[in-house]
XYZ file of C-alpha atoms in Angstrom:
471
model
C -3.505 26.040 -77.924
C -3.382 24.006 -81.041
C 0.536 23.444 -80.590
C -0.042 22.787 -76.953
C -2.516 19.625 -77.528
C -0.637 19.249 -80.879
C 0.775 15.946 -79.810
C -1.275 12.263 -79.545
C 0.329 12.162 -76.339
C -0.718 15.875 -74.655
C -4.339 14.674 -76.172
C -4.822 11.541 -74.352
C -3.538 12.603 -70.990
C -6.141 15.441 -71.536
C -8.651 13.581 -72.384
C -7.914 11.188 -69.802
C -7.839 13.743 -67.494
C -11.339 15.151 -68.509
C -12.742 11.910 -68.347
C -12.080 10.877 -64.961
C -12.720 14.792 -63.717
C -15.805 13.900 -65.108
C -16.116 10.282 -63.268
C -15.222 12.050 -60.086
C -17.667 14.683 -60.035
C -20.515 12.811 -60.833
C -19.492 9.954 -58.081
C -19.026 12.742 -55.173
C -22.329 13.976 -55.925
C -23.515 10.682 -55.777
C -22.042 10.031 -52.781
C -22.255 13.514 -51.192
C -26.634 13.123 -52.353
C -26.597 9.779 -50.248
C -24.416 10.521 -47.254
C -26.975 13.815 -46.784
C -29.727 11.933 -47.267
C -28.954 8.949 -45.183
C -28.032 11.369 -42.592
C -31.774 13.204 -43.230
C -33.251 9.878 -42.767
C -31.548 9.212 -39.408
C -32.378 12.334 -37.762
C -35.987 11.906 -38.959
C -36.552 8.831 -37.532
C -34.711 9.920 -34.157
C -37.026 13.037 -34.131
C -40.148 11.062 -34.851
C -38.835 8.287 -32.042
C -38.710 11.112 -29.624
C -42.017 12.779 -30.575
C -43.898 9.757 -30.250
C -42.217 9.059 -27.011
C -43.774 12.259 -25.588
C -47.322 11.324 -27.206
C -47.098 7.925 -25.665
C -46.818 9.614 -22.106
C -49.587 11.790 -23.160
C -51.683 9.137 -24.414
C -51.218 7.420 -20.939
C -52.424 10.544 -19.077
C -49.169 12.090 -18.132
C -49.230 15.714 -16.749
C -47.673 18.284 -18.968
C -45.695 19.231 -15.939
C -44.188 15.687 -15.571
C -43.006 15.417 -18.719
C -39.377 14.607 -19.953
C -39.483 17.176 -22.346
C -35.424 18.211 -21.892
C -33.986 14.957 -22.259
C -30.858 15.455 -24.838
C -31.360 18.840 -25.401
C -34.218 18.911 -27.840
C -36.823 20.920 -28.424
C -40.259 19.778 -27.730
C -43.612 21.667 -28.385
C -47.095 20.679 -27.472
C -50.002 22.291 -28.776
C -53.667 21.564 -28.531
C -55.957 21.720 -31.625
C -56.348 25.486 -31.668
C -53.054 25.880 -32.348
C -52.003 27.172 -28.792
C -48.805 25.983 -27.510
C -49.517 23.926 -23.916
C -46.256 22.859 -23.184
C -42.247 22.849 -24.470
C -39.029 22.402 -23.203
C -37.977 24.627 -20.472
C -34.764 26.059 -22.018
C -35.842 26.532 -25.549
C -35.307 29.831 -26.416
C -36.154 30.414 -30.088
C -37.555 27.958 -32.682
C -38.719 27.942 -36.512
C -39.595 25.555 -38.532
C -42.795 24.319 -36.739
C -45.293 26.409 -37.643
C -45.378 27.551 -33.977
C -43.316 30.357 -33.172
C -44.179 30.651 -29.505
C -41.693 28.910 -26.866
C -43.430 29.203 -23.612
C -47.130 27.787 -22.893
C -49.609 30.164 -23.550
C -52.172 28.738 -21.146
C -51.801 27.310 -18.039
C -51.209 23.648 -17.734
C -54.067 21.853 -16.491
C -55.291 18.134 -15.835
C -52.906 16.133 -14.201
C -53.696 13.139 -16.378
C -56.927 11.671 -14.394
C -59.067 13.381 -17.000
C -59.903 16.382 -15.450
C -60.045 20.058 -17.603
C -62.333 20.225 -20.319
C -64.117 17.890 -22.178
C -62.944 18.060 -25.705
C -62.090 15.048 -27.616
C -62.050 16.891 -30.795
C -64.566 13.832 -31.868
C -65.693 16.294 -34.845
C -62.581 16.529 -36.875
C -60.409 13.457 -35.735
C -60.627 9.705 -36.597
C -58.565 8.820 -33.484
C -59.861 7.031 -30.293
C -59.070 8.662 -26.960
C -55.422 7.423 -25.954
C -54.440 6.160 -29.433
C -51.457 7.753 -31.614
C -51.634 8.786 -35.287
C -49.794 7.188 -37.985
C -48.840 9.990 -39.781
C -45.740 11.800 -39.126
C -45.270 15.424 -40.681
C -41.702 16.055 -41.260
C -40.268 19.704 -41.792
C -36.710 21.502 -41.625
C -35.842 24.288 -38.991
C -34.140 26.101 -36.456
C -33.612 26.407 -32.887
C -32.174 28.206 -29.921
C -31.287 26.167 -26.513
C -29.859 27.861 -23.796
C -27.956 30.002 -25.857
C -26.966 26.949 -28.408
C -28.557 27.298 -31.879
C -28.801 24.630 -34.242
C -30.489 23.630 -37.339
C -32.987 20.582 -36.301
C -34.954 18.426 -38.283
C -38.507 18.185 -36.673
C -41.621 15.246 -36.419
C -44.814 15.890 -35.671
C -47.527 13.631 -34.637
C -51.079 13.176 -32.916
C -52.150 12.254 -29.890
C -55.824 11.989 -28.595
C -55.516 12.309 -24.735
C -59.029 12.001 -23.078
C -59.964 15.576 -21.367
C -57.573 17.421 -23.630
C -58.442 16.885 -27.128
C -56.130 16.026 -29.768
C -52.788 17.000 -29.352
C -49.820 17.761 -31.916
C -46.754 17.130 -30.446
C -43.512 18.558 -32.421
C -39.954 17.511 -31.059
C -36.719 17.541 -33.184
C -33.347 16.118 -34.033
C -29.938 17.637 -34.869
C -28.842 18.478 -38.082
C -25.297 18.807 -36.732
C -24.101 15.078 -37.306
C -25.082 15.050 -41.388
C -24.150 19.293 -41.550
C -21.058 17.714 -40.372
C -20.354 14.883 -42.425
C -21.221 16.762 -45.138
C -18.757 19.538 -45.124
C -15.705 17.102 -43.813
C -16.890 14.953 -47.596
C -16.187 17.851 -49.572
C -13.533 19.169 -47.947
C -12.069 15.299 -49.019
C -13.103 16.111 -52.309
C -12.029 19.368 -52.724
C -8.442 18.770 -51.378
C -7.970 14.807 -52.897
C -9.901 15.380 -56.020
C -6.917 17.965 -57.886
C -4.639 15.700 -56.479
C -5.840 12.410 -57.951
C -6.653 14.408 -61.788
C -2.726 15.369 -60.942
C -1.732 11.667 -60.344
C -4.155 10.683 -63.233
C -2.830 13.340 -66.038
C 1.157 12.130 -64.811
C 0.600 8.761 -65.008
C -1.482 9.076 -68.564
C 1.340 10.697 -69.819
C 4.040 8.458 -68.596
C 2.658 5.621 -70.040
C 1.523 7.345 -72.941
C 5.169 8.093 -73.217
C 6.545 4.949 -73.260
C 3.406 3.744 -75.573
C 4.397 6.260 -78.192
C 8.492 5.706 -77.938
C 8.399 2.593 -80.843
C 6.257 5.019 -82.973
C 9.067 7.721 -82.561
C 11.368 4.771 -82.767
C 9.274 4.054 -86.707
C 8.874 7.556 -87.400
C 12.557 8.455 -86.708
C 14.188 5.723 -88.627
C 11.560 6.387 -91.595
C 12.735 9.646 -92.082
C 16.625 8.227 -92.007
C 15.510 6.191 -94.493
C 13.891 8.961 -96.550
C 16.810 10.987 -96.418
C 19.234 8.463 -96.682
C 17.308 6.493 -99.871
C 18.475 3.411 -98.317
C 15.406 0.814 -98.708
C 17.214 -1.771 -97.169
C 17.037 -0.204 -93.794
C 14.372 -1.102 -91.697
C 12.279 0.281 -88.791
C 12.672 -1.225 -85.380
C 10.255 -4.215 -84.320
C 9.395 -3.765 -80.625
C 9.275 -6.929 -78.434
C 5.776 -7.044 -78.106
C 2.538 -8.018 -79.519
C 0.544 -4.646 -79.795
C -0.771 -2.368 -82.736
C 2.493 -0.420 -82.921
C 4.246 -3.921 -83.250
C 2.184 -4.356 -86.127
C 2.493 -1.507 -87.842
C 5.863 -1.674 -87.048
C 6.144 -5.615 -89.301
C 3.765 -3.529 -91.902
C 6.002 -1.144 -92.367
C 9.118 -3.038 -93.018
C 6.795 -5.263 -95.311
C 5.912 -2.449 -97.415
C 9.411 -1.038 -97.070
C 10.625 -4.486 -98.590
C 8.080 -4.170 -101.373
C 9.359 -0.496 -102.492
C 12.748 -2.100 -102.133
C 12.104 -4.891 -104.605
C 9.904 -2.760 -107.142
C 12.697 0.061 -107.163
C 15.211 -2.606 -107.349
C 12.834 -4.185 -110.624
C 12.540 -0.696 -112.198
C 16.560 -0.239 -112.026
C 16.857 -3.289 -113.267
C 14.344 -3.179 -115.851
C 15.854 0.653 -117.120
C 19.503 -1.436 -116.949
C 18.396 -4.462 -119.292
C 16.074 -1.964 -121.719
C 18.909 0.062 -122.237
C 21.231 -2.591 -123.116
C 18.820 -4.129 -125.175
C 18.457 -0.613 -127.090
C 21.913 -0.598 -127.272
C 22.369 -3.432 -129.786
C 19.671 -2.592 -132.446
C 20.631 1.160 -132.328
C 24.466 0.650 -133.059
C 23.839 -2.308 -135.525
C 21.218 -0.088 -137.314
C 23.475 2.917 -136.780
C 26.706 1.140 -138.263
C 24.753 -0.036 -141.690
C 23.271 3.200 -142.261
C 27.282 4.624 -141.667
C 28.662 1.845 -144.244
C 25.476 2.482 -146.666
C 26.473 6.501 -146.708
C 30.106 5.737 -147.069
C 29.689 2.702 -149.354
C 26.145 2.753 -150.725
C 27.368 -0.548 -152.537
C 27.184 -2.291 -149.162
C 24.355 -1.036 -147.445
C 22.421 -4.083 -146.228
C 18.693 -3.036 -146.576
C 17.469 -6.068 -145.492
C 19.712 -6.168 -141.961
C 18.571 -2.367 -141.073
C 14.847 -3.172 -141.572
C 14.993 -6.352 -139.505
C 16.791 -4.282 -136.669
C 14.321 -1.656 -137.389
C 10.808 -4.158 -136.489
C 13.064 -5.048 -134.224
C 14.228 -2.279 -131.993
C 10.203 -1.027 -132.959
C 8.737 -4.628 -131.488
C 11.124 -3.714 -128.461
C 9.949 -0.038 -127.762
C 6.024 -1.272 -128.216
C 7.051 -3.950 -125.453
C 8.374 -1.901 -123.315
C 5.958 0.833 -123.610
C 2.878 -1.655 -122.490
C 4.858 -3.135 -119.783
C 5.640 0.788 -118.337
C 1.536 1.113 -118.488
C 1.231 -2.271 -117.032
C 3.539 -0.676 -114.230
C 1.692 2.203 -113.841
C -1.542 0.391 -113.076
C -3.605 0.695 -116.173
C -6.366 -1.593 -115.756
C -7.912 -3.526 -118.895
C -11.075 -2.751 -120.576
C -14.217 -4.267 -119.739
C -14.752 -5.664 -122.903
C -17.079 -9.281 -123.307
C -15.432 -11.025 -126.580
C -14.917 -14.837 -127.457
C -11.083 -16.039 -126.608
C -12.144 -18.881 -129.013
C -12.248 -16.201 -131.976
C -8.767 -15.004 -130.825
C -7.277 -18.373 -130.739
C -8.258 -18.863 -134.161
C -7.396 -15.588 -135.296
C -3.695 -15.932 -133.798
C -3.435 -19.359 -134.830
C -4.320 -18.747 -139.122
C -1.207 -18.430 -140.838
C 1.588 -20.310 -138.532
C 2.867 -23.472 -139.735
C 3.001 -26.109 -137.454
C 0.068 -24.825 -135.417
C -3.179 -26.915 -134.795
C -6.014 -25.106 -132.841
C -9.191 -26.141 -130.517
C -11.230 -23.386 -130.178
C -14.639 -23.446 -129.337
C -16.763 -20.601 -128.559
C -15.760 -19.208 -124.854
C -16.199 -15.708 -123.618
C -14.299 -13.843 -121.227
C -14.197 -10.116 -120.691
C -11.311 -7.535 -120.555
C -9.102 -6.391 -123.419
C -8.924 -8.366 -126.354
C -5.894 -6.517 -127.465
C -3.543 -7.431 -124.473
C -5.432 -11.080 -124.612
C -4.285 -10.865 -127.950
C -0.833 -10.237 -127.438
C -0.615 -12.538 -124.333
C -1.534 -15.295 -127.415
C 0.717 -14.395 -129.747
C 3.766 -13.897 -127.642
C 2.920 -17.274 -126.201
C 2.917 -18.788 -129.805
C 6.029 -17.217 -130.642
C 7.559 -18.517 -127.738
C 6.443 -22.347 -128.508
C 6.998 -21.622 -132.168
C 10.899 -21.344 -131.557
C 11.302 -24.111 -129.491
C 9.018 -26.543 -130.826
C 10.288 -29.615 -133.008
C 7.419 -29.696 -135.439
C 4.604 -28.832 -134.330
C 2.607 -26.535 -131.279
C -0.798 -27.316 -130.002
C -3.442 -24.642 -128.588
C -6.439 -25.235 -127.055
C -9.535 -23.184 -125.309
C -12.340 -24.352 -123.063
C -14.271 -23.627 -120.008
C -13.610 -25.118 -116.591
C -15.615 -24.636 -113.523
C -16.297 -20.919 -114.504
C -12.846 -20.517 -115.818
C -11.424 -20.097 -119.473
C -8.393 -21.504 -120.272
C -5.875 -21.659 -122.614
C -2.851 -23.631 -123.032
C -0.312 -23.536 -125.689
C 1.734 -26.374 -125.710
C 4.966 -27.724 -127.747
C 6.917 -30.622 -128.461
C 10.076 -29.189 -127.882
C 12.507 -29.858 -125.008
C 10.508 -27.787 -121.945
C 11.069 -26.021 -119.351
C 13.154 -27.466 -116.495
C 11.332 -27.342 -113.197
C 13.891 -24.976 -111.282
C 13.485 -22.423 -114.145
C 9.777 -22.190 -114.873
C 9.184 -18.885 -112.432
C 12.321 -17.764 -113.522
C 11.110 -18.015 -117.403
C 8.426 -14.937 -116.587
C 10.842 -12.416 -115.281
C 12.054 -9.870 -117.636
C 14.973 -10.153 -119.733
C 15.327 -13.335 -119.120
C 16.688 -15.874 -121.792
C 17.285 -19.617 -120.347
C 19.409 -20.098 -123.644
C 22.179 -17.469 -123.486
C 23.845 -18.751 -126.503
C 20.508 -18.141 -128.225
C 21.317 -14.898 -130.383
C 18.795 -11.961 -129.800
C 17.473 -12.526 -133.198
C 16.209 -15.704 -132.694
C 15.554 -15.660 -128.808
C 14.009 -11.649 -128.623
C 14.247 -9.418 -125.649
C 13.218 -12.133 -123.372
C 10.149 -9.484 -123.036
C 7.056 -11.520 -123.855
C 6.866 -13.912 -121.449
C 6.922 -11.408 -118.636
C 4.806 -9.160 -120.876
C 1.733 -12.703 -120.880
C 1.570 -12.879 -117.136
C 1.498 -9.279 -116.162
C -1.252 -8.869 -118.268
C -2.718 -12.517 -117.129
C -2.577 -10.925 -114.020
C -4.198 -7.631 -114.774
C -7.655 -9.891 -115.460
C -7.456 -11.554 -112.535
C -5.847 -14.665 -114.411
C -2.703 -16.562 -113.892
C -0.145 -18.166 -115.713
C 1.693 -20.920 -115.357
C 3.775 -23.649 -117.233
C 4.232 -26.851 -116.823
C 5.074 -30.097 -119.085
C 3.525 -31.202 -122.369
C 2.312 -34.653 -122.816
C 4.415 -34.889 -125.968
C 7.490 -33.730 -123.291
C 7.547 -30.175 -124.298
C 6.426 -27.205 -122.718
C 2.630 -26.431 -121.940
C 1.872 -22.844 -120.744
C -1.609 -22.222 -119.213
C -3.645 -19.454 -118.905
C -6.484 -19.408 -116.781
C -9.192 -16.196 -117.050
C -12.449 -15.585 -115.038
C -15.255 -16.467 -117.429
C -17.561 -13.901 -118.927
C -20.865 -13.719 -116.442
């Protein structure tokens, strides 16, 4: 069963189905409840109509003998207030229902309507005056034989004081076969049309659920090419319209074009740091070879400076692998003004404005982000470089700024990618990995910051780093 309804599409045509089984039985009730009892109604007023009739010809001294008590075949009883039955139709044969099981008179008929018989206007227990006709009809359900047709009827009774005979009940009924009818020809409808419309309703839920769901196999097909074929440049069909699937069909190839770029930035970034290794490790290598064979020429001073170097390398790229990998910084409350003037002590050429300004995250990478953005204005600077710290509208920010020659417009995204050198006749000594930009805004980032540069009113570069300030 699972397997069966396993699909989106085998679900929603059943529940569709269900649904609208549901909608159907509930509305032929409905309408089966009203049809019956519309049909009730009708054959209760035409059985109090014809009851009434026969009291008003009572009630205007009409013999029980010249009564139209077979009009339209139904049955009529009369009966006085002992309960005796004084007249009924002539052909009724067999009746329930009325409380009065007899069918023929069980007295003889008398009075002709000019008031003579018995005096009995039944004064004691009635309210009505002789001749008038009660407003209450009794209503009941039954049965009846007439000349050998039986029916179900639905039967009125009413009262009738008729001077000299007392108050009368008369009882006459209407057929039940009109509504009996209707009745059964409604749910033979519904029982033959209702499987055929869930039939209609569970094909056409599943075409359309079909050709709903065909992008989504369209997606879910060309996903798994692309899984198998590790090709993130492929990417899923876009169908021509402007529904969910359409837009999880754009989302998709969004996302698939952001895997594509950050496994197209890790292969380059694995590319560049192993080239970079390359150069300390063979320098470093090569001295150490020449100082075995030639201990005369071993140049201590070279492998120690590739040394901090290929070790200032590694550190790099070790942070910017945990910067990858979505470490988040510390939630640490410190003053960037004590940093600035930590960072700052000790370089030549550097003046610094730092009053007191708090932020929070980790000092370390905040740190870092400093110096690597002194060292970078330290090498290109003329004479001097020029940091500042203050708060602006609930920011903190920094900027380091230089007189040197700048940044030219068209390069100053391109300056914060990784291994990156604008100079490329710069040697690696002097210029580094081309790591520590990329290294300041990653971690600018990480604290919600940014980074930017821009140009120094002395004409040299001015980076700026702007930080949420500390609550």
């Amino acid at each position: 069963m699972s397997r069966l309804f396993g699909s989106v599409r085998a679900r929603a045509t059943l529940g569709a189905t269900l649904v609208v089984a549901v909608a159907l039985l509930a509305a032929g009730a409905a309408v089966t409840l009203s049809l019956r009892s519309n049909l009730s109604g009708e054959a209760s007023t035409q059985a109090e109509r014809a009851a009434r009739s026969v009291a008003a010809d009572l009630a205007g001294g009409q013999a029980y003998d010249r009564l139209s008590l077979d009009d339209d075949d139904r049955p009529v009883q009369i009966v006085d207030e002992e309960g005796t039955l004084v007249a009924a139709s002539e052909e009724l044969e067999r009746i329930s229902g009325t409380g009065v099981g007899a069918v023929r008179p069980q007295a003889p008929a008398t009075g002709d309507g000019d008031g003579d018989g018995p005096d009995d206007d039944g004064g004691d227990d009635e309210s009505l005056e002789p001749g008038e006709i009660g407003e209450e009809t009794a209503f009941s359900d039954g049965s009846a034989t007439i000349d050998g047709d039986a029916e179900d009827y639905r039967f009125a009774a009413v009262t009738v004081e008729v001077p000299g005979k007392g108050t009368l009940t008369v009882h006459a009924g209407a057929p039940l076969a009109a509504e009996q009818s209707a009745v059964r020809t409604a749910l033979t409808v519904m029982l033959i049309g209702f499987p055929l419309l869930l039939v209609v309703v569970a094909g056409v839920t599943w075409w359309v659920t079909r050709r709903a769901l065909r992008p989504v196999e369209g997606i879910r097909s060309e996903m798994a090419a692309i899984t198998a074929s590790e090709d993130l440049a492929r990417r899923v069909p876009v169908p021509d319209t402007h529904d969910e699937v359409a837009g999880l069909a754009r989302t998709t190839n969004e996302t698939l074009a952001a895997l594509e770029q950050s496994v197209e930035r890790q292969r380059r970034f694995v590319a560049d740091a192993s080239h970079e290794l390359r150069s300390p490790i063979a320098s470093l290598r090569t001295q150490l070879e020449v100082g075995a064979a030639h201990p005369e020429l071993l140049d201590v001073a070279g492998a120690v400076a590739d040394t901090v170097r290929l070790q200032r390398l590694a550190a790099d790229l070790l942070l910017l692998a945990r910067l990858d990998a979505g470490e988040r910084p510390a939630d640490t409350r410190f003053d960037l003004g004590a940093v600035v003037r930590e960072e700052a002590a000790g370089r030549a050429g550097v003046t610094a404005e730092a009053p007191v300004v708090e932020v929070t995250g980790s000092r370390g990478q905040l740190a870092r982000v400093l110096g690597n953005l002194l060292d970078n204005a330290q090498r290109h600077a003329r004479e001097r470089v020029a940091v500042s710290v203050r708060t602006e509208g609930g920011w903190a920010v920094l900027r380091v700024g230089d007189d040197g020659a700048g940044v030219p417009p068209e390069e100053r995204e391109r300056v914060f990618e990784r291994f990156v050198r604008l100079d490329d006749a710069r040697s690696r000594d002097d210029g580094g990995a081309g790591l520590g930009l990329a290294i300041a805004r990653d971690v600018a980032v990480r604290h919600g910051g940014t980074l930017t540069v821009g140009e120094a009113p002395g004409g040299g570069a001015l980076f700026e780093l702007r930080l949420p300030g500390a609550p």
